[in-house]
Short mmCIF file of N, CA and C in Angstrom, two decimals:
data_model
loop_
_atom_site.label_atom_id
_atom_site.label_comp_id
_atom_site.label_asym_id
_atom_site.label_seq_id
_atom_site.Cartn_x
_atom_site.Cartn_y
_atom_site.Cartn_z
N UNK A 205 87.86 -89.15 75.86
CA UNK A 205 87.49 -90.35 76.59
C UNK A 205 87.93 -91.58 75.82
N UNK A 206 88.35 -92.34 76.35
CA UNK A 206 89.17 -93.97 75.46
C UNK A 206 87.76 -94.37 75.14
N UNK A 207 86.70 -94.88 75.89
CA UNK A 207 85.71 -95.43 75.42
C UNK A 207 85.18 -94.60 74.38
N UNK A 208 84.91 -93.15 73.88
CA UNK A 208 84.66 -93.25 72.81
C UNK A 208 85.59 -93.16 71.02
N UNK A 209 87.28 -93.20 71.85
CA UNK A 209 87.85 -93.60 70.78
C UNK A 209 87.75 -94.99 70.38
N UNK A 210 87.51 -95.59 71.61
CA UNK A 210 87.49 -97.36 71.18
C UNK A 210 86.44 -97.72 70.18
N UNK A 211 85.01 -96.94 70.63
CA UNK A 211 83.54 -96.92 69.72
C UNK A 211 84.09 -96.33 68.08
N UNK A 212 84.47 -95.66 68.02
CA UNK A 212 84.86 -94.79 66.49
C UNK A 212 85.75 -95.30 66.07
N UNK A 213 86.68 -96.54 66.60
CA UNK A 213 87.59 -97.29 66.04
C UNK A 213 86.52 -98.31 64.85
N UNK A 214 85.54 -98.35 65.29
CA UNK A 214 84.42 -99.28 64.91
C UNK A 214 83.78 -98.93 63.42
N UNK A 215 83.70 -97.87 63.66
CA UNK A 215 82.76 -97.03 62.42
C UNK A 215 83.89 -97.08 61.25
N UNK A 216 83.06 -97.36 60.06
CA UNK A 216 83.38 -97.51 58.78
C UNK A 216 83.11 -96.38 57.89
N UNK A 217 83.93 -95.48 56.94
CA UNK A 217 82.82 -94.59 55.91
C UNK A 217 82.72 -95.17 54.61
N UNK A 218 82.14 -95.12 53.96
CA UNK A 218 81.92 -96.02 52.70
C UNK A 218 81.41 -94.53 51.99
N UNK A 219 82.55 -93.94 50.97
CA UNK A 219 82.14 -93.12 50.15
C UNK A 219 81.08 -93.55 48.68
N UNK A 220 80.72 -92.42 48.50
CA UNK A 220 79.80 -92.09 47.47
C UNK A 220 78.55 -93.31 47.44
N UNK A 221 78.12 -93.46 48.52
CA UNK A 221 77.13 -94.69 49.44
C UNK A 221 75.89 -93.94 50.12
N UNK A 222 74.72 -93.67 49.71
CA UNK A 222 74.14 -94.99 48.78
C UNK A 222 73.91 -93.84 47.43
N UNK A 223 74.39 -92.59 47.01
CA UNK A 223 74.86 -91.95 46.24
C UNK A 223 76.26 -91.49 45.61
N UNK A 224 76.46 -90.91 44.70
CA UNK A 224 77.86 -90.41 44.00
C UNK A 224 77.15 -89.27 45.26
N UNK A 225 78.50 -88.81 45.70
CA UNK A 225 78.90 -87.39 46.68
C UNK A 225 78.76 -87.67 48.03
N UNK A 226 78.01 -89.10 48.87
CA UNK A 226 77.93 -89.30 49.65
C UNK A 226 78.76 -89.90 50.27
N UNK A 227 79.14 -89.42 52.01
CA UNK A 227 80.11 -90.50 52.79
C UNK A 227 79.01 -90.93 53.72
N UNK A 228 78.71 -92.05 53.69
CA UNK A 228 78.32 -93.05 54.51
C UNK A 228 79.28 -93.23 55.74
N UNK A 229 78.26 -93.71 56.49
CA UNK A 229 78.86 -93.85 58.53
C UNK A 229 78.30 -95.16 58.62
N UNK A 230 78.99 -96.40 58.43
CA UNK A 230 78.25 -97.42 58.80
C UNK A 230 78.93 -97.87 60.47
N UNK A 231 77.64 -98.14 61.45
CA UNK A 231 77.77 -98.54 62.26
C UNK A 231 77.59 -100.03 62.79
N UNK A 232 77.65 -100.60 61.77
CA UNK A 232 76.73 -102.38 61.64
C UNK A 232 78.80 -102.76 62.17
N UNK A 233 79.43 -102.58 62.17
CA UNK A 233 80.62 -103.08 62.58
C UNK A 233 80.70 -103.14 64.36
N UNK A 234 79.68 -102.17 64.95
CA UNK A 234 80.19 -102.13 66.18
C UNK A 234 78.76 -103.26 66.86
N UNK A 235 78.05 -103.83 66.58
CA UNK A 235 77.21 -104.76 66.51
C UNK A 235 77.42 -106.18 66.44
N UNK A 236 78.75 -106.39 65.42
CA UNK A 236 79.65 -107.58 65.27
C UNK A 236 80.79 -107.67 66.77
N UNK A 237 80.68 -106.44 67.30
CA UNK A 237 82.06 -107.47 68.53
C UNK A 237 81.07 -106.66 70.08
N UNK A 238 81.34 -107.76 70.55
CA UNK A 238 79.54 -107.26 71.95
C UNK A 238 80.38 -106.54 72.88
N UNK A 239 81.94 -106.62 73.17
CA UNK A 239 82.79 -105.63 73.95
C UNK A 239 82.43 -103.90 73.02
N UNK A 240 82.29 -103.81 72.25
CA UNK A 240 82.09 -102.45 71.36
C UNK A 240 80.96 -102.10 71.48
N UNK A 241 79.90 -103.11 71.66
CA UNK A 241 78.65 -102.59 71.54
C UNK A 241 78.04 -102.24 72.77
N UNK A 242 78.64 -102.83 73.86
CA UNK A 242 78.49 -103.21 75.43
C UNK A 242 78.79 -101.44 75.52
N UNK A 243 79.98 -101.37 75.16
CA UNK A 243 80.96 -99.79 75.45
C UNK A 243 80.00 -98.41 74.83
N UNK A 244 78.84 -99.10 73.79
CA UNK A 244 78.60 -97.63 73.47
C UNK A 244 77.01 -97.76 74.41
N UNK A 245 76.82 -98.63 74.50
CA UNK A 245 75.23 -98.90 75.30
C UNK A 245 75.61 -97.94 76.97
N UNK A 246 76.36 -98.34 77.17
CA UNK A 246 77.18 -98.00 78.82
C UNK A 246 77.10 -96.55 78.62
N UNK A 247 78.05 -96.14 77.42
CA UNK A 247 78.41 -94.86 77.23
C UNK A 247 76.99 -93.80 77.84
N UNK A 248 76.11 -94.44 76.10
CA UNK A 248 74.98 -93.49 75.97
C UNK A 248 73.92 -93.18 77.06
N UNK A 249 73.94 -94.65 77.75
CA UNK A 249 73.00 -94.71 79.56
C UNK A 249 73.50 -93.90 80.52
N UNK A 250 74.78 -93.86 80.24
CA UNK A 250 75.63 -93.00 81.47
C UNK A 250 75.42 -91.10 81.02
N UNK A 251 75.33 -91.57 80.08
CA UNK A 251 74.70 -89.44 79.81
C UNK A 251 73.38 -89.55 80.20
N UNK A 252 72.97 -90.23 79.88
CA UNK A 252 71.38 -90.13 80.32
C UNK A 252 71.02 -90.15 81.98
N UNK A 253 71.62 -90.54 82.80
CA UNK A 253 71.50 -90.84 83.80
C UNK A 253 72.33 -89.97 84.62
N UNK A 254 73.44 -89.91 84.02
CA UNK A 254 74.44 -88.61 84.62
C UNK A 254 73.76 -87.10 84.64
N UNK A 255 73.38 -87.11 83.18
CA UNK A 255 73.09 -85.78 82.81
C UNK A 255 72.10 -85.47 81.95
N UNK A 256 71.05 -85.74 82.14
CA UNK A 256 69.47 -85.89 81.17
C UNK A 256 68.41 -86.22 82.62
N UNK A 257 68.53 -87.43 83.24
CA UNK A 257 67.89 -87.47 84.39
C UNK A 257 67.74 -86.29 85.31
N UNK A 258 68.98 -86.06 85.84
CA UNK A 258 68.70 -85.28 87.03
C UNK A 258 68.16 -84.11 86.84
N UNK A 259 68.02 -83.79 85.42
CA UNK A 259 67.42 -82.08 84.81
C UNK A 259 66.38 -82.53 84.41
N UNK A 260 65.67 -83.48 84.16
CA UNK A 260 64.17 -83.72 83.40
C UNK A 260 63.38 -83.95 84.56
N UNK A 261 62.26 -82.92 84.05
CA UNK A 261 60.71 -82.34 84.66
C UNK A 261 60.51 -83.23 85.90
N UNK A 262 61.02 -84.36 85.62
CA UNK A 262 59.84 -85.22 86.64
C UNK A 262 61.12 -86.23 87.05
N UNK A 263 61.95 -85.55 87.03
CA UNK A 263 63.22 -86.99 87.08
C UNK A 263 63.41 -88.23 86.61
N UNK A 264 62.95 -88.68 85.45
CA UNK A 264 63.00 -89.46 84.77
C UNK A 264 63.19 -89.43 83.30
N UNK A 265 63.03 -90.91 82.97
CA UNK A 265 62.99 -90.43 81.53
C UNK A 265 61.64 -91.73 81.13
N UNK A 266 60.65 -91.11 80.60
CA UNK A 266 59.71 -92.23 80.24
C UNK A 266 59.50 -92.79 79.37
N UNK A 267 59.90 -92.97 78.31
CA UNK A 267 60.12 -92.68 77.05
C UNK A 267 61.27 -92.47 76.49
N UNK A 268 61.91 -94.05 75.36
CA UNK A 268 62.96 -93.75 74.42
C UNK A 268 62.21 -93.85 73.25
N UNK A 269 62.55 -93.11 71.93
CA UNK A 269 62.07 -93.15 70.87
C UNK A 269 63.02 -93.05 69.98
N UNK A 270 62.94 -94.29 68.93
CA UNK A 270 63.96 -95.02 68.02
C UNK A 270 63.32 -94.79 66.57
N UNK A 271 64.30 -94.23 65.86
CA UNK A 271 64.09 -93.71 64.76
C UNK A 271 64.37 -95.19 63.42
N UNK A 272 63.40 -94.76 62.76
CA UNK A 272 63.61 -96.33 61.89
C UNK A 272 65.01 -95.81 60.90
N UNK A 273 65.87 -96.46 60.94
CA UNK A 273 65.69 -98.44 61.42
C UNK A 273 67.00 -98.50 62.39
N UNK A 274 67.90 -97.56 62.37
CA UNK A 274 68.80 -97.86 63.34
C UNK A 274 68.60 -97.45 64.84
N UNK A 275 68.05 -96.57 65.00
CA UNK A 275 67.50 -96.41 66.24
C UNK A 275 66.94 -97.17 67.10
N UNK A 276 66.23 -98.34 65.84
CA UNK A 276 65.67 -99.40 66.53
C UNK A 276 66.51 -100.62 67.19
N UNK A 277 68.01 -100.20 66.86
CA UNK A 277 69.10 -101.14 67.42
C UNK A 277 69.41 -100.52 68.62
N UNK A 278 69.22 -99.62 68.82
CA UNK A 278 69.86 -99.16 70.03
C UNK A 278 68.86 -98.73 71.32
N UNK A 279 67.51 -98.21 70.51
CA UNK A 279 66.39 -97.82 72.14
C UNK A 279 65.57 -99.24 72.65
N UNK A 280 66.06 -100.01 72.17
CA UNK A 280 65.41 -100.86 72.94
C UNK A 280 66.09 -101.17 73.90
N UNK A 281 67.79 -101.28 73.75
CA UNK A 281 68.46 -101.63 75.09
C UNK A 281 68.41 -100.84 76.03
N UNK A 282 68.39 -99.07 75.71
CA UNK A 282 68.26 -97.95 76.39
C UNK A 282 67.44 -98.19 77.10
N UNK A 283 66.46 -98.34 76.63
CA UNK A 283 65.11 -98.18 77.22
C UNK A 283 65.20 -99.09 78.58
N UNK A 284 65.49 -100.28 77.90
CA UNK A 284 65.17 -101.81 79.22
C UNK A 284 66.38 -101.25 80.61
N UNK A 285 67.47 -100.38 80.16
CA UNK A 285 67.95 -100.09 81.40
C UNK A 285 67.83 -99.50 82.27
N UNK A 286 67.08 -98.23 81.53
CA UNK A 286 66.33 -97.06 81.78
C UNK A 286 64.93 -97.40 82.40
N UNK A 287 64.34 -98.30 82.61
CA UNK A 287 63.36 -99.27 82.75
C UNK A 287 62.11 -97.98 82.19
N UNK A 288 62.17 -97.46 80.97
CA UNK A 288 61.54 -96.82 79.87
C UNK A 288 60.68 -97.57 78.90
N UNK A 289 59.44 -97.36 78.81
CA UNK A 289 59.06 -97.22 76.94
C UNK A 289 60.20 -97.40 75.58
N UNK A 290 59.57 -98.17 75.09
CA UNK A 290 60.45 -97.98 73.67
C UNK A 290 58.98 -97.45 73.17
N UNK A 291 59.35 -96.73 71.90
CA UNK A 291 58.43 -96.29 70.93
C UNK A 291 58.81 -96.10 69.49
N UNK A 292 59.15 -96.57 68.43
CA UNK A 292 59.37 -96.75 67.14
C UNK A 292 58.80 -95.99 66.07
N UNK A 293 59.41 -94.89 65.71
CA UNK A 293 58.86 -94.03 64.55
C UNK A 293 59.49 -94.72 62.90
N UNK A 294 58.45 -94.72 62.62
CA UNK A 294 58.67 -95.62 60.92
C UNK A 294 58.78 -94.76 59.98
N UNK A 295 58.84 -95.07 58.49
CA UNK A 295 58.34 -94.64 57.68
C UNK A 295 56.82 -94.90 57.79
N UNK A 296 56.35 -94.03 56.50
CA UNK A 296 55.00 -93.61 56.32
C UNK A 296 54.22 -95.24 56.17
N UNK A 297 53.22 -95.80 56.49
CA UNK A 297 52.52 -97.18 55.88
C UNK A 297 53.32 -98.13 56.82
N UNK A 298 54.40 -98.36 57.64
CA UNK A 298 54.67 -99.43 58.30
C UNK A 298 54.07 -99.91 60.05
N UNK A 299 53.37 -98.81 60.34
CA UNK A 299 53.00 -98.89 61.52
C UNK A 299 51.49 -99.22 61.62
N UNK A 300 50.99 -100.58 62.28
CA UNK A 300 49.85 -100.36 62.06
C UNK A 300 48.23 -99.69 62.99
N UNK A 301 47.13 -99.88 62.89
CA UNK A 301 46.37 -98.72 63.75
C UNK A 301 46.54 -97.49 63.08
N UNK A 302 45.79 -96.46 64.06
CA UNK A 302 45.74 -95.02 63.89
C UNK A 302 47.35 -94.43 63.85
N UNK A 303 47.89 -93.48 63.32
CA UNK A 303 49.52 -93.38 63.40
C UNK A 303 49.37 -91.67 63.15
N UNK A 304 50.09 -91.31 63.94
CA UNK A 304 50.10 -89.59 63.51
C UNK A 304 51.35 -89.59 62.61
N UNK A 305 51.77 -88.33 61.90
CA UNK A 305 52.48 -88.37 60.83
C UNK A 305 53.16 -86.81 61.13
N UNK A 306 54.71 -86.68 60.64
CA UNK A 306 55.32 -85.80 59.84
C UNK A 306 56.15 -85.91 58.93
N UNK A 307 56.55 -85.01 57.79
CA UNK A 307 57.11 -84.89 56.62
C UNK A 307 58.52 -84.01 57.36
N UNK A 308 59.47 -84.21 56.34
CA UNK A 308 60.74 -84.07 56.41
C UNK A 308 61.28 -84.12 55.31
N UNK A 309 62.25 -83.14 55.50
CA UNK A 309 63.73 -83.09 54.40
C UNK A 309 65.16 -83.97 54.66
N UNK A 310 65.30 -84.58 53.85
CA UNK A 310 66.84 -85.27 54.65
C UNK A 310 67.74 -84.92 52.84
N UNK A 311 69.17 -85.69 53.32
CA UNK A 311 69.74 -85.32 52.30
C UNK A 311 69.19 -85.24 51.17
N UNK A 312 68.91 -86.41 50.59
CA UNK A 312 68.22 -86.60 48.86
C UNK A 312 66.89 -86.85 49.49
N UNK A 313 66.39 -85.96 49.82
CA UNK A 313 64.62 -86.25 49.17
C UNK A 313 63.78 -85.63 50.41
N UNK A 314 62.80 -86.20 49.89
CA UNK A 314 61.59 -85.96 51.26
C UNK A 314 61.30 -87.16 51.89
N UNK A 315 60.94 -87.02 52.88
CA UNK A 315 59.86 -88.30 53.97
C UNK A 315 59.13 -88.49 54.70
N UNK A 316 58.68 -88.99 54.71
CA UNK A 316 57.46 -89.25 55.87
C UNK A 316 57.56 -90.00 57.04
N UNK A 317 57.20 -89.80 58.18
CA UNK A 317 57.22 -90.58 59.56
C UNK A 317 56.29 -90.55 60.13
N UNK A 318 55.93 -91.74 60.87
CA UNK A 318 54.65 -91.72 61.46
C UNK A 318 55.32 -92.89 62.61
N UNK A 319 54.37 -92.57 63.87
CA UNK A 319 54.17 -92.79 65.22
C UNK A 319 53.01 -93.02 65.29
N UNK A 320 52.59 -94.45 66.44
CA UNK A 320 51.36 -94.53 66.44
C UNK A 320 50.41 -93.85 67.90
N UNK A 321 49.58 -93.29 67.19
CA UNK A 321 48.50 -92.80 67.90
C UNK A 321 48.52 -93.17 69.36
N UNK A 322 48.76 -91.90 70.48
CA UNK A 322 48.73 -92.08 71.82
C UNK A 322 49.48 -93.32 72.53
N UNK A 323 51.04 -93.37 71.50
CA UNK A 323 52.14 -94.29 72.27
C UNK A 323 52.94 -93.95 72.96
N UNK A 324 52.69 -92.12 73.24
CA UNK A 324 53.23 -90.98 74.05
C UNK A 324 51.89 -90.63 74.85
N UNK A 325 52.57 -90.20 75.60
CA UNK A 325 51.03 -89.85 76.97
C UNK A 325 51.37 -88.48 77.11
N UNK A 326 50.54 -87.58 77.32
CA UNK A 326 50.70 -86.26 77.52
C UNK A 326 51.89 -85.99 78.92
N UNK A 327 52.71 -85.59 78.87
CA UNK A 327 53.62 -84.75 80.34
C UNK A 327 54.94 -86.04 80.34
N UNK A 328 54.66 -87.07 79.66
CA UNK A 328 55.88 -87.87 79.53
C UNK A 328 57.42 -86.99 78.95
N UNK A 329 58.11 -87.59 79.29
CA UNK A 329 59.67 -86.94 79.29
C UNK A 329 60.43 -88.26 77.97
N UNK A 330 61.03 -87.53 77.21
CA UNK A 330 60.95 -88.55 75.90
C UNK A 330 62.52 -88.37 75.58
N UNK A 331 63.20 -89.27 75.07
CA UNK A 331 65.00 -88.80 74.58
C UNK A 331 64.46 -90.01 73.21
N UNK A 332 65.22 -88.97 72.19
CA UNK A 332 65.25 -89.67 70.72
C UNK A 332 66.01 -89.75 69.95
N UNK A 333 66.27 -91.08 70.13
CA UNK A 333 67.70 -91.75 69.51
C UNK A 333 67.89 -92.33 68.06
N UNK A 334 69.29 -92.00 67.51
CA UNK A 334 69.18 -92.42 66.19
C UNK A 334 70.71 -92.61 66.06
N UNK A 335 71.30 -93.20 65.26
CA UNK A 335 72.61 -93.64 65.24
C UNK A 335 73.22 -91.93 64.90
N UNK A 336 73.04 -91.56 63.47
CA UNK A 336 73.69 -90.16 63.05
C UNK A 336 72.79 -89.01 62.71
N UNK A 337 73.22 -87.94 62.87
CA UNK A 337 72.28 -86.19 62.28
C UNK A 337 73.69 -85.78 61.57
N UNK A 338 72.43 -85.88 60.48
CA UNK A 338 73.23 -85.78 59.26
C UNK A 338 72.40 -83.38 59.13
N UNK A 339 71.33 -83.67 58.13
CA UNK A 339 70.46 -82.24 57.95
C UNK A 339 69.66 -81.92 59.05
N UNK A 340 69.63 -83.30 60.17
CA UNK A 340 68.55 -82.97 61.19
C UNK A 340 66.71 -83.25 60.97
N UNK A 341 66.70 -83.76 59.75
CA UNK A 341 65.45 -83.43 59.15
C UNK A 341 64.58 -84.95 59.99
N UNK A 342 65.17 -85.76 60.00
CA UNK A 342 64.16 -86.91 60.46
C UNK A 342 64.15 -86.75 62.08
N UNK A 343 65.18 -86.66 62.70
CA UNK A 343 65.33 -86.35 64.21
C UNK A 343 64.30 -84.90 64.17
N UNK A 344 63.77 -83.98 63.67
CA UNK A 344 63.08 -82.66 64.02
C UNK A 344 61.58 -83.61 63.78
N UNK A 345 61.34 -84.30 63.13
CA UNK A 345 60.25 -84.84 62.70
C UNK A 345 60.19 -85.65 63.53
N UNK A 346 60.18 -86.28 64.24
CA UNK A 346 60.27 -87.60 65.55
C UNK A 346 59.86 -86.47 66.45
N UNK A 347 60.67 -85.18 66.89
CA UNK A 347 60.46 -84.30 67.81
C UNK A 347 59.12 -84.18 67.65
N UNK A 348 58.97 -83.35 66.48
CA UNK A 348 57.15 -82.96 66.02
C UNK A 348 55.95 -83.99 66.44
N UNK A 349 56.36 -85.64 66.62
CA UNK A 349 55.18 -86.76 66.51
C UNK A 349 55.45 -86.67 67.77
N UNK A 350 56.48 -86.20 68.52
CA UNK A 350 56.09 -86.26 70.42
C UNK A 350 55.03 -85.09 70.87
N UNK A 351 55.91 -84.18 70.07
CA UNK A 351 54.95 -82.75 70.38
C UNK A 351 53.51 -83.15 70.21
N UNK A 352 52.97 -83.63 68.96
CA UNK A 352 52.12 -83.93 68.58
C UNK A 352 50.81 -84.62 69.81
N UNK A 353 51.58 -85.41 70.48
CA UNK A 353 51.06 -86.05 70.86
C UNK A 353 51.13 -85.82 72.94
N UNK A 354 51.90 -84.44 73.64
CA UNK A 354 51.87 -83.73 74.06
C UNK A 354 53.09 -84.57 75.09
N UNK A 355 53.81 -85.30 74.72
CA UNK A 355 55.25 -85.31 74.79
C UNK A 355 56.26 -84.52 75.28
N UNK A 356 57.30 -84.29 76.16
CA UNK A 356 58.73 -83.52 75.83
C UNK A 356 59.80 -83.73 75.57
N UNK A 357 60.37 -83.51 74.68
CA UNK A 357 61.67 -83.95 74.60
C UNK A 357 62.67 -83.53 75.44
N UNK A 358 63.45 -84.25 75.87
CA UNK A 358 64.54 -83.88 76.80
C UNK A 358 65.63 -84.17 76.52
N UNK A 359 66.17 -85.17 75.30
CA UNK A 359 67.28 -85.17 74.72
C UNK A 359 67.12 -86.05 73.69
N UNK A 360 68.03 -85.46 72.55
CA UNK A 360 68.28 -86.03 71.47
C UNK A 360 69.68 -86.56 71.38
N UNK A 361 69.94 -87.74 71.03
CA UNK A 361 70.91 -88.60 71.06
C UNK A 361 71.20 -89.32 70.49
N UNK A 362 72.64 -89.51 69.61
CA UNK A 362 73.31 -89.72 68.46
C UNK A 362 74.60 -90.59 68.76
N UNK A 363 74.75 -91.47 68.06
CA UNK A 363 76.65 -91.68 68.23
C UNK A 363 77.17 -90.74 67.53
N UNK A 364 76.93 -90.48 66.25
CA UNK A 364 77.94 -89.39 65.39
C UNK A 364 77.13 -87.97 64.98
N UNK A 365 77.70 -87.64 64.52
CA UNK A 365 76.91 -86.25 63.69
C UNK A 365 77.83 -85.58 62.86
N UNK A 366 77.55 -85.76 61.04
CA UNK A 366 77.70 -84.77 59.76
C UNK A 366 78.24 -83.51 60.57
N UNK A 367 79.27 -82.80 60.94
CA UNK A 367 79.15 -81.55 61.78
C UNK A 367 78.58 -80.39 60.65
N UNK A 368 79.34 -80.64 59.56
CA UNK A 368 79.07 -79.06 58.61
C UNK A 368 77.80 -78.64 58.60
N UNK A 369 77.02 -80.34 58.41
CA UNK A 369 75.57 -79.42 58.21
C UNK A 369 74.20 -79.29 59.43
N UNK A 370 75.13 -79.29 60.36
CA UNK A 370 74.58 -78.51 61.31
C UNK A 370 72.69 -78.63 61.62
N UNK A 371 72.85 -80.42 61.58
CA UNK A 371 71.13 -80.63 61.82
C UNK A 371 70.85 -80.75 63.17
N UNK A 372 71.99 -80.39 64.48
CA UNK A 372 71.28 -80.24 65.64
C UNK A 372 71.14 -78.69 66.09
N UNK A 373 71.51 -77.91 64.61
CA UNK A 373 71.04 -77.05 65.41
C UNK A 373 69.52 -76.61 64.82
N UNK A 374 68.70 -77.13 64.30
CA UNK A 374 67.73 -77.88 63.74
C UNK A 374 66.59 -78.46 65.28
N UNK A 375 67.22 -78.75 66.02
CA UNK A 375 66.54 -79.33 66.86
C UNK A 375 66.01 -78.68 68.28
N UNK A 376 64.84 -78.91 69.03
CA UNK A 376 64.15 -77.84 70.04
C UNK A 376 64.73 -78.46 71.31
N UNK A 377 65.46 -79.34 71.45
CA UNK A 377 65.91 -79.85 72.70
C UNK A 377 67.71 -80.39 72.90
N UNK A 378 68.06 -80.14 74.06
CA UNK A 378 69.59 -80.64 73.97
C UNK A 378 69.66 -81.87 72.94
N UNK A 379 71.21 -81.69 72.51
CA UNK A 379 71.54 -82.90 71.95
C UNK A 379 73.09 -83.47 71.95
N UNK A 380 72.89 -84.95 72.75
CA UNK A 380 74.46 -84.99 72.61
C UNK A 380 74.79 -86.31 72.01
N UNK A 381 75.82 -85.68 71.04
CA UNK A 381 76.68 -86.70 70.20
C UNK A 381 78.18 -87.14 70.79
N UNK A 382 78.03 -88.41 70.14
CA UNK A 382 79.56 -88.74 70.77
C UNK A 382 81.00 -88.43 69.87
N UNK A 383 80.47 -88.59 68.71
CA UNK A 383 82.11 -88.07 67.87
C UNK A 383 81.08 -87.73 66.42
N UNK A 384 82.19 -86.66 66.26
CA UNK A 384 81.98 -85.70 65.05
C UNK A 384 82.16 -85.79 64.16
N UNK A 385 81.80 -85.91 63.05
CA UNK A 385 82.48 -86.35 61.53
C UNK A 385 82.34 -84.78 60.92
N UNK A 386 83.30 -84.57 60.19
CA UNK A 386 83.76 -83.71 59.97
C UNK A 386 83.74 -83.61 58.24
N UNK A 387 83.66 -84.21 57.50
CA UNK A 387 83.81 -84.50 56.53
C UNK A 387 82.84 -85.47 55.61
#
């Protein structure tokens, strides 16, 4: 598809970032020109609506959920088109009120995420967005705070994805990415 070679024309890797051995995916370039950013917003609504809608429980989608902190660039527009929920999973201590919680593995380390308490309604239909799945470990943990909270997921949704290490297959619900990094 041109529109998503035009989007990946965008993306930057910045090796051994924010470690020695790491390739970084920065997406803060496609944010700077609003024709690029317009193209991936369009993109990602049009799967959702093409092909996430017409298969979810209740025909909708009620619920986008944006993974901190880039996620939070992108489900809010989802959402407002989708005329959806946004819902914002943080790190551990940034959310305030009651907040349910899961732990996770990602590349270097462990983490914590937390969602706040009953910002999911039981039988809601949920898609959870994050720029990249890298180990899968924070996207499975976002899954867990829907479950938690008696949620379904119906799609997980990415611009890129680490392919080698294989963190969607990590995950309990479809997931579609737009281009593959390989390396």
């Amino acid at each position: 598809m041109a529109d998503i070679a035009y989007i990946k024309s965008f993306l930057n890797i910045h090796l051994d970032f924010p470690r020695k051995g790491v390739a970084f995916c920065d997406i803060f370039p496609l944010f700077r020109n609003p024709l690029a950013f317009e193209a991936l917003i369009t993109h990602l609504t049009h799967h959702l609506v093409s092909y996430v809608i017409p298969t979810s429980p209740n025909g909708k989608i009620d619920v986008i959920v944006g993974l901190d902190a880039r996620g939070f660039l992108l489900g809010p527009v989802i959402a407002l088109r989708l005329g959806a929920a946004f819902v914002p999973v943080r790190k551990r201590g940034k959310l305030p009120g009651e907040c349910v919680q899961a732990t996770f593995e990602k590349e270097y380390g462990t983490d914590e995420f937390e969602m706040q308490a009953n910002a999911i309604q039981p039988g809601q239909t949920v898609v959870i967005v994050d720029d990249i799945i890298a180990t899968g470990g924070s996207a499975s943990a976002a899954g867990e705070l829907v479950a938690m909270q008696g949620g379904e997921v119906v799609q997980y949704l990415f611009i890129a994805e680490v392919s080698f290490l294989k963190g969607s297959a990590k995950l309990k619900a479809p997931v579609y990415t737009m281009i593959p990094l390989n390396s």
